Short mmCIF file of C-alpha atoms and ligand atoms in Angstrom, two decimals:
data_model
loop_
_atom_site.label_atom_id
_atom_site.label_comp_id
_atom_site.label_asym_id
_atom_site.label_seq_id
_atom_site.Cartn_x
_atom_site.Cartn_y
_atom_site.Cartn_z
CA MET R 249 -13.05 27.09 -20.11
CA ASN R 250 -9.91 27.40 -17.85
CA LYS R 251 -8.52 24.53 -15.61
CA ILE R 252 -10.30 23.54 -13.02
CA THR R 253 -7.44 24.16 -9.95
CA VAL R 254 -7.73 23.46 -6.09
CA PRO R 255 -8.67 27.14 -5.39
CA ILE R 256 -11.43 27.02 -7.99
CA ILE R 257 -12.54 23.83 -6.46
CA SER R 258 -12.42 25.33 -2.65
CA SER R 259 -14.18 28.31 -3.99
CA MET R 260 -17.52 26.55 -5.39
CA LYS R 261 -18.71 25.75 -1.61
CA ASN R 262 -21.85 27.45 -0.88
CA LYS R 263 -21.96 28.64 -4.73
CA GLU R 264 -22.45 25.96 -7.25
CA LYS R 265 -22.49 22.07 -6.96
CA ILE R 266 -19.27 20.09 -7.91
CA VAL R 267 -19.27 17.52 -10.17
CA MET R 268 -16.84 14.44 -10.10
CA VAL R 269 -16.87 11.36 -12.25
CA THR R 270 -14.71 8.38 -12.50
CA ALA R 271 -12.52 7.47 -15.73
CA TYR R 272 -10.32 4.90 -16.68
CA ASP R 273 -9.12 5.60 -19.83
CA ALA R 274 -8.09 8.13 -22.40
CA PRO R 275 -11.32 8.64 -24.87
CA THR R 276 -13.81 8.04 -21.78
CA ALA R 277 -11.59 11.05 -19.77
CA LYS R 278 -11.81 13.17 -23.07
CA ILE R 279 -15.84 12.71 -23.20
CA VAL R 280 -16.08 13.41 -19.66
CA ASP R 281 -13.96 16.56 -19.85
CA GLU R 282 -15.97 17.59 -22.96
CA SER R 283 -19.16 17.47 -20.61
CA GLY R 284 -18.06 19.55 -18.48
CA VAL R 285 -17.39 17.83 -15.14
CA ASP R 286 -15.18 19.49 -12.62
CA ILE R 287 -12.95 16.84 -11.42
CA VAL R 288 -12.19 13.17 -12.97
CA LEU R 289 -11.32 10.89 -10.41
CA VAL R 290 -9.38 7.79 -11.29
CA GLY R 291 -11.04 5.89 -8.77
CA ASP R 292 -9.27 2.39 -7.61
CA SER R 293 -12.98 1.19 -8.36
CA LEU R 294 -11.48 -0.01 -11.57
CA GLY R 295 -10.27 -3.01 -9.59
CA ASN R 296 -14.38 -3.69 -9.89
CA VAL R 297 -15.12 -2.05 -13.11
CA ILE R 298 -12.28 -2.58 -15.46
CA GLN R 299 -10.31 -5.65 -13.71
CA GLY R 300 -13.35 -7.71 -13.11
CA LEU R 301 -12.09 -8.07 -9.25
CA PRO R 302 -14.71 -8.51 -6.26
CA ASN R 303 -12.93 -5.39 -4.21
CA THR R 304 -10.45 -2.94 -4.78
CA LEU R 305 -7.86 -4.63 -2.35
CA SER R 306 -5.35 -6.01 -5.06
CA VAL R 307 -5.23 -2.49 -7.29
CA THR R 308 -1.70 -1.61 -7.25
CA VAL R 309 0.29 1.54 -7.70
CA GLU R 310 1.48 0.72 -10.92
CA GLU R 311 -1.46 0.06 -12.40
CA MET R 312 -3.24 3.07 -11.02
CA ILE R 313 -0.36 5.41 -12.45
CA TYR R 314 -0.62 3.73 -15.61
CA HIS R 315 -4.49 4.29 -15.66
CA THR R 316 -3.95 7.70 -14.13
CA LYS R 317 -1.45 8.54 -17.00
CA ILE R 318 -3.76 7.50 -19.92
CA VAL R 319 -6.73 9.68 -18.29
CA SER R 320 -4.45 12.45 -17.88
CA ARG R 321 -4.11 12.54 -22.06
CA GLY R 322 -7.59 12.84 -22.50
CA ILE R 323 -8.36 15.80 -19.81
CA GLN R 324 -7.97 19.68 -20.74
CA ASN R 325 -10.28 21.27 -18.18
CA ALA R 326 -11.17 19.23 -15.31
CA HIS R 327 -9.00 18.64 -12.44
CA LEU R 328 -7.48 15.39 -12.07
CA CYS R 329 -7.19 13.25 -8.80
CA ALA R 330 -5.89 9.91 -8.36
CA ASP R 331 -7.06 7.43 -5.74
CA MET R 332 -4.26 5.93 -3.66
CA PRO R 333 -4.42 2.12 -3.83
CA PHE R 334 -4.63 -0.34 -0.86
CA MET R 335 -1.14 -0.39 1.31
CA SER R 336 0.05 2.69 -0.69
CA TYR R 337 -0.18 5.00 2.19
CA GLN R 338 -1.00 2.54 4.96
CA SER R 339 2.59 1.25 5.47
CA SER R 340 4.22 4.16 6.53
CA LYS R 341 4.00 8.07 6.06
CA LEU R 342 7.36 7.81 4.16
CA ASP R 343 5.24 5.38 1.74
CA ALA R 344 2.64 7.66 1.37
CA VAL R 345 4.45 10.78 0.70
CA ARG R 346 6.68 8.96 -2.17
CA ASN R 347 3.34 7.23 -3.53
CA ALA R 348 1.67 10.37 -3.79
CA GLY R 349 4.51 12.23 -5.45
CA ARG R 350 4.65 9.50 -8.03
CA PHE R 351 1.19 10.20 -8.91
CA ILE R 352 1.95 13.96 -9.70
CA LYS R 353 5.06 13.36 -11.15
CA GLU R 354 4.70 10.15 -13.37
CA ALA R 355 1.09 10.13 -13.79
CA GLY R 356 0.05 14.01 -14.38
CA ALA R 357 -2.46 13.89 -11.46
CA GLN R 358 -3.29 17.43 -9.56
CA SER R 359 -4.15 15.52 -6.36
CA VAL R 360 -4.65 12.50 -4.37
CA LYS R 361 -7.40 10.65 -2.72
CA LEU R 362 -7.01 8.63 0.71
CA GLU R 363 -9.47 6.85 2.58
CA VAL R 364 -9.22 8.29 6.31
CA THR R 365 -9.48 7.20 9.57
CA THR R 366 -7.97 8.80 12.47
CA ASP R 367 -4.94 7.01 12.13
CA TYR R 368 -4.37 8.83 8.64
CA ILE R 369 -4.78 12.33 9.72
CA ASP R 370 -0.81 12.77 10.09
CA THR R 371 -0.55 11.13 6.64
CA ILE R 372 -2.86 13.51 5.11
CA TYR R 373 -0.68 16.74 6.92
CA GLU R 374 2.81 15.08 5.64
CA ILE R 375 1.69 14.67 1.82
CA ARG R 376 0.11 17.96 1.76
CA LYS R 377 3.59 19.42 3.35
CA ALA R 378 5.23 18.47 0.24
CA GLY R 379 2.79 20.67 -1.80
CA ILE R 380 0.36 17.83 -2.84
CA PRO R 381 -3.42 18.59 -2.59
CA VAL R 382 -5.32 15.72 -0.73
CA MET R 383 -8.76 14.75 -1.09
CA GLY R 384 -10.09 12.55 2.20
CA HIS R 385 -12.75 10.14 1.79
CA ILE R 386 -14.64 8.96 4.91
CA GLY R 387 -17.95 6.99 5.78
CA LEU R 388 -17.72 3.57 3.51
CA ARG R 389 -14.42 2.86 2.96
CA PRO R 390 -14.06 -0.04 0.20
CA GLN R 391 -10.27 -0.68 1.17
CA SER R 392 -11.58 -1.41 4.76
CA VAL R 393 -14.37 -3.85 3.15
CA HIS R 394 -12.89 -6.90 5.72
CA ASP R 395 -12.78 -4.57 8.98
CA MET R 396 -16.23 -3.25 8.11
CA GLY R 397 -18.12 -6.44 7.33
CA GLY R 398 -19.15 -5.54 4.07
CA TYR R 399 -20.34 -2.53 1.94
CA LYS R 400 -22.38 -0.90 4.56
CA LEU R 401 -24.04 2.25 5.31
CA GLN R 402 -21.99 3.85 7.62
CA GLY R 403 -22.49 6.43 10.47
CA ARG R 404 -26.37 4.96 11.59
CA ASP R 405 -26.02 5.56 15.30
CA LYS R 406 -25.18 8.53 17.13
CA ASP R 407 -21.77 7.59 18.53
CA GLU R 408 -20.51 6.65 14.84
CA ALA R 409 -22.38 9.81 13.12
CA ARG R 410 -20.42 12.08 16.20
CA LYS R 411 -17.12 10.05 15.40
CA LEU R 412 -17.57 10.92 11.62
CA VAL R 413 -18.03 14.76 12.10
CA ALA R 414 -15.34 14.99 14.21
CA LEU R 415 -13.18 13.02 11.82
CA ALA R 416 -13.94 15.44 9.09
CA LYS R 417 -13.28 18.31 11.41
CA GLU R 418 -9.42 16.78 11.84
CA ILE R 419 -9.23 16.02 8.17
CA GLU R 420 -9.89 19.69 7.42
CA LYS R 421 -7.42 20.63 10.12
CA ALA R 422 -4.79 18.48 8.48
CA GLY R 423 -5.13 20.44 5.21
CA ALA R 424 -7.37 18.14 2.97
CA PHE R 425 -9.09 20.40 0.14
CA SER R 426 -12.23 18.37 -0.12
CA LEU R 427 -13.75 15.60 1.33
CA VAL R 428 -15.76 12.28 -0.24
CA LEU R 429 -18.46 10.81 1.75
CA GLU R 430 -19.66 7.66 0.70
CA SER R 431 -22.85 5.91 2.00
CA ILE R 432 -23.82 7.68 4.90
CA PRO R 433 -27.31 8.71 5.66
CA GLN R 434 -28.34 12.17 4.20
CA LYS R 435 -28.98 13.82 7.37
CA LEU R 436 -25.32 13.28 8.68
CA ALA R 437 -23.88 14.56 5.12
CA SER R 438 -25.40 17.43 5.67
CA LYS R 439 -24.24 18.02 9.19
CA ILE R 440 -20.73 17.16 8.18
CA THR R 441 -21.06 19.66 4.88
CA ARG R 442 -22.25 22.41 7.40
CA ALA R 443 -19.62 21.86 9.85
CA ILE R 444 -16.59 21.85 7.66
CA LYS R 445 -15.37 24.89 5.25
CA ILE R 446 -13.82 22.33 2.71
CA PRO R 447 -16.50 20.93 -0.02
CA THR R 448 -17.76 17.36 0.40
CA ILE R 449 -18.66 15.30 -2.34
CA GLY R 450 -21.00 12.66 -2.07
CA ILE R 451 -21.90 9.32 -3.26
CA GLY R 452 -24.90 7.57 -1.44
CA ALA R 453 -24.81 10.64 0.88
CA GLY R 454 -27.72 12.29 -0.30
CA ALA R 455 -28.47 16.04 -2.14
CA ASP R 456 -26.83 18.44 0.57
CA CYS R 457 -23.57 17.51 -0.02
CA ASP R 458 -21.30 20.38 -1.94
CA GLY R 459 -20.81 17.80 -4.92
CA GLN R 460 -21.42 14.26 -6.12
CA VAL R 461 -19.48 11.52 -7.62
CA LEU R 462 -20.59 8.47 -9.45
CA VAL R 463 -18.47 5.33 -11.27
CA ILE R 464 -19.02 6.28 -15.08
CA ASN R 465 -19.57 2.61 -16.01
CA ASP R 466 -22.52 2.74 -13.36
CA LEU R 467 -23.74 6.30 -14.67
CA VAL R 468 -23.72 5.23 -18.15
CA GLY R 469 -25.15 1.63 -17.56
CA LEU R 470 -22.21 -0.22 -18.81
CA SER R 471 -22.00 -1.83 -15.04
CA GLU R 472 -24.32 -5.15 -14.56
CA ASP R 473 -27.27 -5.09 -12.35
CA PRO R 474 -27.94 -5.19 -9.50
CA GLN R 475 -26.28 -1.51 -8.77
CA PRO R 476 -26.60 0.12 -5.15
CA LYS R 477 -29.58 2.62 -4.64
CA PHE R 478 -27.54 5.58 -5.07
CA VAL R 479 -26.51 4.89 -8.71
CA LYS R 480 -28.56 6.54 -11.42
CA LYS R 481 -28.24 5.30 -14.92
CA TYR R 482 -28.55 8.17 -17.89
CA ALA R 483 -28.09 5.28 -20.47
CA GLU R 484 -27.97 1.60 -21.15
CA VAL R 485 -24.33 1.63 -23.01
CA ARG R 486 -24.20 -2.40 -21.94
CA GLU R 487 -27.49 -3.20 -23.82
CA THR R 488 -26.62 -0.74 -26.87
CA MET R 489 -23.19 -2.60 -26.77
CA LYS R 490 -24.75 -6.06 -27.07
CA GLU R 491 -27.20 -5.30 -29.50
CA ALA R 492 -24.50 -3.46 -31.95
CA THR R 493 -21.93 -6.68 -31.48
CA LYS R 494 -25.14 -9.27 -32.08
CA GLU R 495 -26.05 -7.49 -35.22
CA TYR R 496 -22.44 -7.72 -36.16
CA VAL R 497 -22.21 -11.15 -35.21
CA ASP R 498 -25.15 -12.03 -37.35
CA GLU R 499 -24.03 -9.70 -40.58
CA VAL R 500 -20.82 -11.49 -40.49
CA ARG R 501 -22.14 -15.07 -40.29
CA SER R 502 -24.72 -14.08 -43.09
CA GLY R 503 -22.63 -12.53 -45.61
CA ALA R 504 -24.39 -8.85 -45.27
CA PHE R 505 -20.91 -7.57 -43.47
CA PRO R 506 -18.58 -6.31 -45.10
CA SER R 507 -20.48 -4.90 -48.25
CA SER R 508 -19.25 -3.43 -51.23
CA GLU R 509 -19.24 0.04 -49.30
CA ASN R 510 -16.76 -1.25 -46.40
CA SER R 511 -14.85 -2.87 -49.52
CA TYR R 512 -12.01 -1.27 -51.60
CA ASP R 513 -12.29 -1.58 -55.28
O1 KIV G 627 -12.72 4.28 -6.29
C1 KIV G 627 -13.62 5.34 -6.52
O2 KIV G 627 -14.12 5.32 -7.56
C2 KIV G 627 -14.22 6.04 -5.79
C3 KIV G 627 -15.57 6.98 -6.08
C4 KIV G 627 -16.60 5.96 -5.90
C5 KIV G 627 -15.34 8.08 -4.61
O3 KIV G 627 -13.60 6.23 -4.46
#
C-alpha cells in the first residue's frame, strides 16, 4: 500500500469512504496503520483519554508535538494529521502559522486540524499559504465547551444549520482539504457534504458524511462508560485488561507466577 496523501484523500470523495481514527502512541499507531485506516489523527482528545482531564483546554503545543512525534514512528501508510490545541492558533495568525509549522517540521505530521468559526477563516488561508494542509472542524467544537455551555448537539435550529452550511463553504474556499463535522443532525451533515467539494469526516454526524472518525480508546472499549450515543465499541479492551491484571495479581500472591517456564535455570 502507498502513503495516503492529501490529493488521495481529496479524490476519495464520492468514491470510497474515508476512515480516520485517533492515536496517541507508537504501538497503537502501528496497529491502526496496519488495520488499513486512511488518516491517523493525533487529537487533543488526548487531554480526556490519556491525561485524565475533564476537557481538552489545558493540552499544550509541546504535549501535542510529543504525541505526534511518537505516533509518526508507528505509521507507514496512513496520513498523519495533528490537532492544534487550544490557544495555539486563537491568539494570532502568526502564532497559528508558527505552531502549524512545528507540527510538520518537528513532529512529522502531514496536516493540521483546527476548530473553526467565521473568525478563523483567514487563519486557514494563512496556514495553507505556508504549504501546510488544513483540516477544518465544525459543529461541536470541544475547545469552545464553555462558550457552547457543554457538549451539546449543534445545528439544531434552522438559523444555526444555515450558518454551518455557510461556514463549511467558507472553509472550503479558504483552502482546507477536508472538514470534520462533530455532533450535528444527520440531515444537516448530509446537506453540508453535498454543498462542498472537500470530503467531510463525521463523528456523531450520521452515515452520509464522506468518512468517519472515532477516538481509538472509545472504539476498542478502553474508555469508561457511559459513552456518547455516536460511539460504537468494537471490543472490550478495558475488561480484558482488568481480567488479565487481576489474574496476574492472584498468581503473584498465590506463588503460581513465575513458574519454572518463566524462570532461568
Ligand atoms: O480531538 C479529537 O480526537 C477530535 C476528533 C474526535 C475529531 O477532534
